[in-house]
Coordinates of C-alpha atoms in Angstrom, one line a residue:
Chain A
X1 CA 44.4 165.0 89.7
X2 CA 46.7 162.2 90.9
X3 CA 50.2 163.0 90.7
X4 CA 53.0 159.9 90.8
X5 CA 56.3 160.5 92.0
X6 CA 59.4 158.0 92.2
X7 CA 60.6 157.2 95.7
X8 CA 63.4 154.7 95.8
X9 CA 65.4 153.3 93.1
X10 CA 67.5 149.8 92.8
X11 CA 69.1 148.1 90.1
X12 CA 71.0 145.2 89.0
X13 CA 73.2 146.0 86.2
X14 CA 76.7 144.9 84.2
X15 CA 78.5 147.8 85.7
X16 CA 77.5 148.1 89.0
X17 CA 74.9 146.3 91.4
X18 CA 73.4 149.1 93.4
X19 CA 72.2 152.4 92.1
X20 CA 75.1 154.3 93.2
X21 CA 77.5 152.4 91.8
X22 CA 75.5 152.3 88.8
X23 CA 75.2 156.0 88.3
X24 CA 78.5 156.4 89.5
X25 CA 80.0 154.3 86.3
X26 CA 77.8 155.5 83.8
X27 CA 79.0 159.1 84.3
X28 CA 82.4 157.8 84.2
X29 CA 81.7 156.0 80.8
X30 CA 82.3 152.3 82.1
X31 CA 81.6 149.5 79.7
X32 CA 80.3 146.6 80.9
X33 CA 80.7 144.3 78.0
X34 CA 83.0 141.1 78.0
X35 CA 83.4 137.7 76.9
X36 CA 80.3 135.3 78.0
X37 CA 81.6 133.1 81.3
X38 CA 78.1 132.0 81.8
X39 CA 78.2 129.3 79.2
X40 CA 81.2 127.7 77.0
X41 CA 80.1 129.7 73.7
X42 CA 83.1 128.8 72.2
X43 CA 81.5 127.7 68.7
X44 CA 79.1 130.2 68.8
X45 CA 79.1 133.0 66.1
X46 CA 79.0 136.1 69.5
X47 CA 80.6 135.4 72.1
X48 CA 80.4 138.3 74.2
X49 CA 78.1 139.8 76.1
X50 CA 77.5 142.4 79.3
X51 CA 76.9 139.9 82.5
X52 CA 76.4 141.0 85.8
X53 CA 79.6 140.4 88.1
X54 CA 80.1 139.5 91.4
X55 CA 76.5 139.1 92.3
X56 CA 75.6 137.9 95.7
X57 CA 72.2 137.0 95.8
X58 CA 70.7 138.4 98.6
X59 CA 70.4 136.9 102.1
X60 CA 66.3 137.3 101.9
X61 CA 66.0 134.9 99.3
X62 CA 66.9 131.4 101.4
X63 CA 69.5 129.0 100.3
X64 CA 66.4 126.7 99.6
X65 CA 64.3 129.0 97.2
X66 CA 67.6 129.9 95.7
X67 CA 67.5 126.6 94.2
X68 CA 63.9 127.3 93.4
X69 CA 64.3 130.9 90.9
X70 CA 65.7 131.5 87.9
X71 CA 68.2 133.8 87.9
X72 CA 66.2 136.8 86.4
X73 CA 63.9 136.2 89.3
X74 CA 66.8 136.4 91.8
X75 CA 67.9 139.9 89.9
X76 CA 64.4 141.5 90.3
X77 CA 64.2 140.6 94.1
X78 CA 67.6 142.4 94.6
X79 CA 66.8 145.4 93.2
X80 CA 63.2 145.5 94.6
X81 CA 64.6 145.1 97.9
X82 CA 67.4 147.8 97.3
X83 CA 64.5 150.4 95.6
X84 CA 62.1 149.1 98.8
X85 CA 64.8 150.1 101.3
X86 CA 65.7 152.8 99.3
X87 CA 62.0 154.6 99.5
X88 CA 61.9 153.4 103.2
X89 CA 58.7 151.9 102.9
X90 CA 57.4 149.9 106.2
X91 CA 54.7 147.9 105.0
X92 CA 53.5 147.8 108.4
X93 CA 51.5 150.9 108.5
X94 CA 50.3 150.7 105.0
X95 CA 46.8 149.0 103.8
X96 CA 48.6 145.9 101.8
X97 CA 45.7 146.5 98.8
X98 CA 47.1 149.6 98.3
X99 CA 50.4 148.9 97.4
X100 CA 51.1 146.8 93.9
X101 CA 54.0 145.7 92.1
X102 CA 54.1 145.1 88.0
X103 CA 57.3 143.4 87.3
X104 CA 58.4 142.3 84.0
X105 CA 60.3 140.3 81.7
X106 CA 60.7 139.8 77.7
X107 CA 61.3 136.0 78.0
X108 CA 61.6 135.3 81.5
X109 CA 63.0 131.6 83.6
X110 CA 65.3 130.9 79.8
X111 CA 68.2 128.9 81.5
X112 CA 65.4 127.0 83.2
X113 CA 63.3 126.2 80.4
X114 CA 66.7 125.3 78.5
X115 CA 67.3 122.8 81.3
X116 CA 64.2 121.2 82.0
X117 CA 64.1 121.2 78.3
X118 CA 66.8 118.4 78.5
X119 CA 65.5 116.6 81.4
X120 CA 62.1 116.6 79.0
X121 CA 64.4 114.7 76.3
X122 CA 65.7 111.6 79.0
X123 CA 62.0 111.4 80.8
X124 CA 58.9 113.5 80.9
X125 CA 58.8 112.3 84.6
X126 CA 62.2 114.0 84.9
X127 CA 60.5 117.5 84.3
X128 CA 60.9 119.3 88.0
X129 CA 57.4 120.7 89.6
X130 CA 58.6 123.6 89.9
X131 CA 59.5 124.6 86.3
X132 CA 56.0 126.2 85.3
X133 CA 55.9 128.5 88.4
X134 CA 59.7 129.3 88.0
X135 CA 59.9 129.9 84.5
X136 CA 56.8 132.1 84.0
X137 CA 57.6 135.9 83.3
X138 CA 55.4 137.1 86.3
X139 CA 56.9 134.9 88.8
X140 CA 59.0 138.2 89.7
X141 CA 56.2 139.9 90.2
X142 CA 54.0 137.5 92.4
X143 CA 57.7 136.4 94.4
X144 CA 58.2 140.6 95.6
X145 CA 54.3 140.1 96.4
X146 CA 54.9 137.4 98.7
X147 CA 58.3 138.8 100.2
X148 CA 56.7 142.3 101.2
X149 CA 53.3 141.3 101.3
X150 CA 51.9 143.6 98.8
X151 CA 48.1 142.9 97.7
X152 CA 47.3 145.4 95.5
X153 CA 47.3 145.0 91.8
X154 CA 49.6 142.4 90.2
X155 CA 50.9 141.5 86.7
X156 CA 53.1 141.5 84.2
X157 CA 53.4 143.6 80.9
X158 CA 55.0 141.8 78.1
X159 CA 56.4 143.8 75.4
X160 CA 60.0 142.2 74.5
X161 CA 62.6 145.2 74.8
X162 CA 60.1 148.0 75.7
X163 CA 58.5 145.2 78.7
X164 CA 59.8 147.1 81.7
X165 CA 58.8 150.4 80.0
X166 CA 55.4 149.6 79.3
X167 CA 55.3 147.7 83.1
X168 CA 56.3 151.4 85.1
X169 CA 54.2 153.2 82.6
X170 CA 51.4 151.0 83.5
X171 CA 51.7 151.2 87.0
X172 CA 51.5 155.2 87.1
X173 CA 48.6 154.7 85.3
X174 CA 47.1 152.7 88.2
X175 CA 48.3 155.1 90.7
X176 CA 46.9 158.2 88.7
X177 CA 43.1 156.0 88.4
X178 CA 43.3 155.4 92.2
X179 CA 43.9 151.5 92.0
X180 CA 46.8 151.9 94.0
X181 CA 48.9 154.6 96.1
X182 CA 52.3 152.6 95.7
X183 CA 53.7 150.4 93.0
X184 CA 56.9 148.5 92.6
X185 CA 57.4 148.7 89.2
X186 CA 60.0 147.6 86.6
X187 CA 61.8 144.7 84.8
X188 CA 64.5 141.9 85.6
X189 CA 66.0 139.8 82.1
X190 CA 69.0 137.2 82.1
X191 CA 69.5 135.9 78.6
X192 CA 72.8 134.9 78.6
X193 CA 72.2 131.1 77.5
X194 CA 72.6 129.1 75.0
X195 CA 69.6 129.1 73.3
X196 CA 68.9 132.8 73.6
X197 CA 72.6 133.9 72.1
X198 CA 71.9 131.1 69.2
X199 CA 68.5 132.8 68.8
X200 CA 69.5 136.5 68.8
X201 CA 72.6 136.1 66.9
X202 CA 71.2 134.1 64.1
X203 CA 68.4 136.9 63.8
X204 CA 71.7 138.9 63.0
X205 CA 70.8 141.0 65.5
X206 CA 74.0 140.9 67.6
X207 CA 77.2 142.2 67.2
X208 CA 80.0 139.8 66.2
X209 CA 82.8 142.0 67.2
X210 CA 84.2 139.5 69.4
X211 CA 88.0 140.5 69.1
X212 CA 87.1 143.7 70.9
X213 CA 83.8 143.5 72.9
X214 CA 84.6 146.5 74.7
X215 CA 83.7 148.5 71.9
X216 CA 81.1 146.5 70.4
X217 CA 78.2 148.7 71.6
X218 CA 78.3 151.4 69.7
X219 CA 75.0 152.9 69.0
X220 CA 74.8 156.1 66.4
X221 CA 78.7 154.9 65.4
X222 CA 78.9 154.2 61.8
X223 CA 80.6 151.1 62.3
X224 CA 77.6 149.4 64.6
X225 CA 76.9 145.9 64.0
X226 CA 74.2 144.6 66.6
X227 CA 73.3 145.0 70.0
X228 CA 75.1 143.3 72.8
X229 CA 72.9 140.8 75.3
X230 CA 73.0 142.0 78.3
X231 CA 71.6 141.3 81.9
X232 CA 70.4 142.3 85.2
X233 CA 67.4 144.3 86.9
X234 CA 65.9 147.9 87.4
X235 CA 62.9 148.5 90.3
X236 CA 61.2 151.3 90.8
X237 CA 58.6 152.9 93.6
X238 CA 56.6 155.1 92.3
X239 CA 53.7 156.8 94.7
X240 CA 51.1 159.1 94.8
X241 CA 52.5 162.7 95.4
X242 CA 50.3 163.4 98.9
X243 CA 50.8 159.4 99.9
X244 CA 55.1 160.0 99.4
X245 CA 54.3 163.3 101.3
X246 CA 52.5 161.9 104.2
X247 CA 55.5 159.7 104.7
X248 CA 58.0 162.2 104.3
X249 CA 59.4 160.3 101.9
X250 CA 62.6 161.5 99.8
X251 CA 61.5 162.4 95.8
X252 CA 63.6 161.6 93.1
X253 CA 61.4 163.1 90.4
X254 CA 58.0 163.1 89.4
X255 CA 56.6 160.7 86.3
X256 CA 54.5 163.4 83.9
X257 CA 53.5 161.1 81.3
X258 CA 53.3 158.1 79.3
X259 CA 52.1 156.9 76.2
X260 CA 52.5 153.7 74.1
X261 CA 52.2 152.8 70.3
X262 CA 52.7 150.0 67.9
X263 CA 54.4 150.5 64.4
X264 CA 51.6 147.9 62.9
X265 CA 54.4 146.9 60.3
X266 CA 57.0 144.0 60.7
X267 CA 57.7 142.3 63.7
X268 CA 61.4 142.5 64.4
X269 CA 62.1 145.5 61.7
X270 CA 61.2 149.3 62.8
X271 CA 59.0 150.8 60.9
X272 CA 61.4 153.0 58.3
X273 CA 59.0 156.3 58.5
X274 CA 59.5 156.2 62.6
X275 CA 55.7 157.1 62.6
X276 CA 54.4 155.4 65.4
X277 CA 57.7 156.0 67.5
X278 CA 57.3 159.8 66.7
X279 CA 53.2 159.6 67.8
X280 CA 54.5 157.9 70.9
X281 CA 56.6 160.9 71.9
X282 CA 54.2 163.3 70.5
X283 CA 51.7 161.9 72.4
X284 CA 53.5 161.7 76.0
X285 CA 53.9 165.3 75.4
X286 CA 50.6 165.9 74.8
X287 CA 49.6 164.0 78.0
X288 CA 52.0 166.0 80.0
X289 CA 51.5 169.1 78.3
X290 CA 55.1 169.8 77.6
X291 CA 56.1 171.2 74.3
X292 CA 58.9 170.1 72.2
X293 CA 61.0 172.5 72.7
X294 CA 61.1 171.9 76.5
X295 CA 62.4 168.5 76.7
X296 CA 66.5 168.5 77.4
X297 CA 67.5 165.0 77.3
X298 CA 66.4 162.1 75.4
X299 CA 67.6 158.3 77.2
X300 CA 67.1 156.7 73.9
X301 CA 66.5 153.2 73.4
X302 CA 69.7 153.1 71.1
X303 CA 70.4 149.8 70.8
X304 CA 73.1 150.3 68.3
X305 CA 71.6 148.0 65.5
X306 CA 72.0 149.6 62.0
X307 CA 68.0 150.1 61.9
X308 CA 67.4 151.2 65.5
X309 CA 69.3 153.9 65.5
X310 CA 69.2 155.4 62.1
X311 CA 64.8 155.1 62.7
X312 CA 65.0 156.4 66.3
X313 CA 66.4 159.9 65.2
X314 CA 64.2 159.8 62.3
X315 CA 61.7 159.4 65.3
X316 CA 62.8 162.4 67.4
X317 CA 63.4 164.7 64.3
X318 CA 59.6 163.9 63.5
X319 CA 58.4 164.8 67.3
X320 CA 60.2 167.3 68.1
X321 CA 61.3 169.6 64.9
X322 CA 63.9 171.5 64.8
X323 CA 64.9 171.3 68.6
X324 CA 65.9 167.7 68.5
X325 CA 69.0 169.3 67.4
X326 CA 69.7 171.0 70.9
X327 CA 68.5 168.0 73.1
X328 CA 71.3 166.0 74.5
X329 CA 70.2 162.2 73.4
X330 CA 72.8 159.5 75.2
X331 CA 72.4 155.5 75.2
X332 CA 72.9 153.6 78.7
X333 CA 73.1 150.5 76.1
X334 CA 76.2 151.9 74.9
X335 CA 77.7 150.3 78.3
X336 CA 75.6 148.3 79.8
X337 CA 74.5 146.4 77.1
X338 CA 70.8 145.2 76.0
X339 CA 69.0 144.1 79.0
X340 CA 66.0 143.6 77.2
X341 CA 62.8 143.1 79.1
X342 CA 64.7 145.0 82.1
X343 CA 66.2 147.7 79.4
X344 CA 63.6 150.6 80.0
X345 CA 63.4 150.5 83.8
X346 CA 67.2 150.8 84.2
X347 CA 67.2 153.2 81.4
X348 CA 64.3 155.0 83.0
X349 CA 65.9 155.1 86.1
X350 CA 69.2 156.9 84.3
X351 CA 66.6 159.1 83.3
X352 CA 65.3 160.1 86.4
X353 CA 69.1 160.6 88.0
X354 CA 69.8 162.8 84.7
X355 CA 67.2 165.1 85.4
X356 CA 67.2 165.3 90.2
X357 CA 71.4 166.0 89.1
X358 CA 71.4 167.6 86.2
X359 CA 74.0 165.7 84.5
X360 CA 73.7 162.9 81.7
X361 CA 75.7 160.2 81.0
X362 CA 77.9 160.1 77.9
X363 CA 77.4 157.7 74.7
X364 CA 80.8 156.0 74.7
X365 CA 81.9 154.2 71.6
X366 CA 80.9 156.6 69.7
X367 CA 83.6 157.1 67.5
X368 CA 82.8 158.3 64.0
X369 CA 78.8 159.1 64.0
X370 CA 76.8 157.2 61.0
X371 CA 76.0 160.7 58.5
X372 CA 72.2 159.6 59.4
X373 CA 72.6 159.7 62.7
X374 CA 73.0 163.9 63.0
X375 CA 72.0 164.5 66.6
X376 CA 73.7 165.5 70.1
X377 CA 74.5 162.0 71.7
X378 CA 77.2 163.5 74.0
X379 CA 79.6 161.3 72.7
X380 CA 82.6 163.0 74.7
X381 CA 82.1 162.5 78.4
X382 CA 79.1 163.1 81.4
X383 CA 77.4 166.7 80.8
X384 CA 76.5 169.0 83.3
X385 CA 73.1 170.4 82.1
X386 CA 69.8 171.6 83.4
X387 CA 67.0 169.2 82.6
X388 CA 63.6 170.3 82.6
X389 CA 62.1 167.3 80.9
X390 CA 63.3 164.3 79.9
X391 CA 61.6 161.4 78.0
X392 CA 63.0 157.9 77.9
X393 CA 62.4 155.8 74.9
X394 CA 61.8 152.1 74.7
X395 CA 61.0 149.7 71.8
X396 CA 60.2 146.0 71.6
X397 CA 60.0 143.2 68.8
X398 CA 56.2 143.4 67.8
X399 CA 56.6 147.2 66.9
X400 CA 55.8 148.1 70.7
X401 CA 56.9 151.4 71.5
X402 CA 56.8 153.1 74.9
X403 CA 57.7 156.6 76.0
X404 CA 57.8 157.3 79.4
X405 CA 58.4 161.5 80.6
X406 CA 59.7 162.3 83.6
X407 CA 60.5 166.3 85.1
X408 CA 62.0 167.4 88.6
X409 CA 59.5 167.3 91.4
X410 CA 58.6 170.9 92.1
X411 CA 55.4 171.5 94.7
Chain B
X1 CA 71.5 97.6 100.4
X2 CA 71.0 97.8 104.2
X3 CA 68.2 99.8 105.7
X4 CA 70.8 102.1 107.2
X5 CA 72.3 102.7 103.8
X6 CA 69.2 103.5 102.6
X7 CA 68.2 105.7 105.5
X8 CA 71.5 107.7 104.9
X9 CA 70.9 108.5 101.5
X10 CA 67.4 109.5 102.1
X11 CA 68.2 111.6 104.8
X12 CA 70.7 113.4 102.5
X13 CA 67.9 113.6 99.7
X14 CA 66.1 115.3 102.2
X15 CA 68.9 117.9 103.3
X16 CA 69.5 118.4 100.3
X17 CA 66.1 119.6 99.0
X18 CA 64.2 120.7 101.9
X19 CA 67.1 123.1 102.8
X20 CA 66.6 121.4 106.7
X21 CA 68.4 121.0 109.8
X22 CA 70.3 117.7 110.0
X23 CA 68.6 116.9 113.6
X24 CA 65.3 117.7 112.2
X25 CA 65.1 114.7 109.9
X26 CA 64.1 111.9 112.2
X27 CA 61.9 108.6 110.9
X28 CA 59.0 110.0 112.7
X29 CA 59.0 113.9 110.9
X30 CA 56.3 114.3 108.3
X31 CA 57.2 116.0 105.3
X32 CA 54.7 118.8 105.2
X33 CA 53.9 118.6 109.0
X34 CA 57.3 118.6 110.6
X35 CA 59.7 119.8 107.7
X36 CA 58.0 122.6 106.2
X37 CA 57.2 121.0 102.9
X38 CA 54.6 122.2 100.7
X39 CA 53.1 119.5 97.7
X40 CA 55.7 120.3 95.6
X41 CA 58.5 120.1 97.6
X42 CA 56.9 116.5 98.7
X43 CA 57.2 116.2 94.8
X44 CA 60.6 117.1 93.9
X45 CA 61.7 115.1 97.2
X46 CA 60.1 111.8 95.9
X47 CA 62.1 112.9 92.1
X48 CA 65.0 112.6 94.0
X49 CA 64.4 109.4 95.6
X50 CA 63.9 107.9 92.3
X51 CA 66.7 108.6 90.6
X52 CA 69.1 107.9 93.0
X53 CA 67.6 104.5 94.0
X54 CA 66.5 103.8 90.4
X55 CA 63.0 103.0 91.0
X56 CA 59.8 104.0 90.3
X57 CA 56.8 105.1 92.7
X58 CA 53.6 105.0 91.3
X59 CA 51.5 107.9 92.4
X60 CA 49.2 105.7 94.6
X61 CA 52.3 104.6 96.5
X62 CA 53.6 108.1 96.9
X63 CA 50.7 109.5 98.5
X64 CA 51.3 107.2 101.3
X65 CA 54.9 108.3 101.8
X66 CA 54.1 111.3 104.4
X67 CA 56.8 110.7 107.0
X68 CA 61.2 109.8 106.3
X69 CA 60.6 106.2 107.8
X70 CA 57.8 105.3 105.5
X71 CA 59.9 106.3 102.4
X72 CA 62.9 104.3 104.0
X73 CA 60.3 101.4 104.9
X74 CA 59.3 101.6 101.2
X75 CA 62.7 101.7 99.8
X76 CA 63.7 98.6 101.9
X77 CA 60.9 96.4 100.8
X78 CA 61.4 97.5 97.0
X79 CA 65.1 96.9 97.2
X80 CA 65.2 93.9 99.4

């Protein structure tokens, strides 16, 4: 059997733009949330949001195709080149069809669209060429393609919030079939526009708590109100275990499983019985033959909307009985905001730091938990813990639900 | 407008979206030959041009403009 390991990480994110920084401020309990400087959202009902800061794109991408990507693009070619680096992987030596990449995005070029949108409105003939081919979701993907010259197998999942999730999950599938030995996998989102904000918060699915947006993601508190938009990228290289090997590549961890479901029931709303979230994580532990009681830490998808939250302890309650008491269950949204289509990978990539260190990464914000919301979500600072298994949860508008498991590499 | 004031702006255009080296940009360079254009660079380059001159190149016309001095050749007759 093909086993698929992760060999370089990279990230864009609100609180930090390499990994290490990343990890660094989610132990510390960083929030990453502020007002929006992107646009002037002065009229708008939320006005805040978790932007990335001081972002230098990097000097690969030439001031010419600069001009040319949308900024989600520009995110997922940092951290690809930061997880590429990362996993020291010379393409030189490597057949090219072997290695693939299966980047994502929930919405993809927005800004872009937004603009061309008003170009559309003075002329059609105003519309720029290059808007199809910079807007599209996979654009990421085929762009890391062309950089690296990667040839194996190429696409784009689309699942809104659980998108990156379902794109890594579907990349160790590959690897495991024997479609590929190496994939760059993972997400890259930036929806802090206009339209997007509009769109979200008249959903009601934001939080308004403008007058204090440091504390306005607050998943499992009582007092949530909405998620918080947030931005940036997480890539990942995952590999087969003898190719990593071979290479004498560093291992992070080792991906044991994934499995994916749909609730079937409303399209922005979880389904209240947390069925098909709870076969999800059943099911990933079935694949993996892990048993309940020998997961440790849960990166939830915790988005700190009423529902979410309330439905994805329902969810872990259902899977894993009476343990999901003693599993330690934290949200990276609770600092880094909602990155949406890039929201698992970065998650995932928490995940995997949790369980090579040991150590999670606290909830912060969480104040005064919500009565239905009963579990550990080490509200009060990192935790130093062993981890044997950890799963990381992700779920999108369209009832998609993803659950990706992940242990330590052991030979 | 004089030919050279034409040629100055075009040559700007040019700068601006090819991402080129000033020197680079004689009358004789071909877009896609010379400059490193693909189609639709050649594309966005010719957007340019019409907006800032305020004229329109029908499709038939722009196919023909391949090198800088046949767009400035083009602009001079249309604005003359």
């Amino acid at each position: 059997m093909r086993r698929v390991v992760v060999t370089g990480l990279g990230v864009v994110t609100p609180i930090g733009n390499d990994v290490r920084t990343y990890w660094q401020n989610l132990l510390a309990g960083k929030n990453g949330v502020g007002y929006i400087t992107r646009f002037d959202a002065s009229n708008f009902s939320v006005k805040i949001a978790a932007e990335v800061r001081d972002f230098d794109p990097p000097s690969i991408i030439s001031p010419k195709q600069l001009r040319r990507m949308d900024l989600f693009n520009i995110f997922a070619v940092q951290a690809a080149k930061e997880a590429i680096e990362d996993a020291q992987l010379n393409m030189e030596p490597e057949n090219p069809y072997r290695v693939g990449v299966s980047i994502s995005s929930g919405i993809g070029g927005l800004e872009l669209w937004e603009k061309q949108h008003m170009r559309l409105l003075e002329s059609p003939t105003k519309v720029s060429p290059f808007f199809i081919p910079m807007m599209i979701v996979n654009v990421a993907s085929g762009d890391v393609a062309i950089r690296w010259g990667m040839k194996g197998p190429n696409y784009s999942v689309v699942s809104a919030c659980a998108s990156s999730a379902h794109a890594i999950g579907e990349a160790f599938e590959l690897i495991k079939r024997g479609d590929a030995d190496v994939m760059i996998a993972g997400g890259a989102e930036a929806p802090v526009t206009p339209l997007s904000i509009a769109g979200f918060a008249n959903m009601k699915a934001l939080s308004t708590r403008n007058d204090e947006p440091e504390k306005a993601s607050r998943p499992f508190d009582k007092d949530r109100d909405g998620f918080v938009v947030g931005e940036g990228a997480g890539i990942l290289v995952l590999e087969e275990l003898d190719h990593a090997r071979r290479r004498g590549a560093k291992i992070y961890a080792e991906i044991r499983g994934y499995a994916a479901t749909a609730d079937a029931y409303h399209v922005t709303a979880p389904d209240p019985t947390a069925e098909s979230q709870s076969y999800a994580i059943k099911r990933v532990l079935d694949k993996a033959g892990v048993k309940p009681d020998e997961i440790d830490y849960i990166n939830a998808h915790g988005t700190s909307t009423p529902l979410n939250d309330k439905i994805e302890t329902i969810a872990v309650k259902k899977a894993l009985g009476d343990h999901a008491y003693k599993v330690a269950i934290t949200s990276t949204k609770s600092m880094i905001g909602h990155l949406l289509g890039a929201a698992g990978a970065v998650e995932l990539i928490a995940t995997i730091l949790s369980v090579k260190e040991d150590k999670v990464h606290p909830t912060i914000n969480l104040e005064e938990p919500d009565p239905e919301c009963d579990l550990d979500y080490v509200p009060d600072g990192a935790r130093d813990m062993e981890i044997r298994y950890a799963i990381s949860n992700s779920f999108g508008f369209g009832g998609h639900n993803a659950v990706i498991l992940v242990s330590k590499h052991e030979e | 407008m004089t030919r050279d004031e034409i040629k100055q702006k075009v040559v700007d255009i040019i700068i601006e979206k090819l991402g080129v080296d000033p020197s680079a940009v004689t009358e004789g360079a071909h877009f896609i030959k010379d400059l490193g254009a693909d189609s639709l660079d050649t594309v966005e380059l010719l957007m340019g041009v019409e907006e800032t001159f305020n004229v329109e190149i029908p499709d038939e016309e722009a196919g023909k403009l391949e090198t800088v001095g046949k767009v400035i050749d083009y602009l001079a007759q249309k604005l003359s």
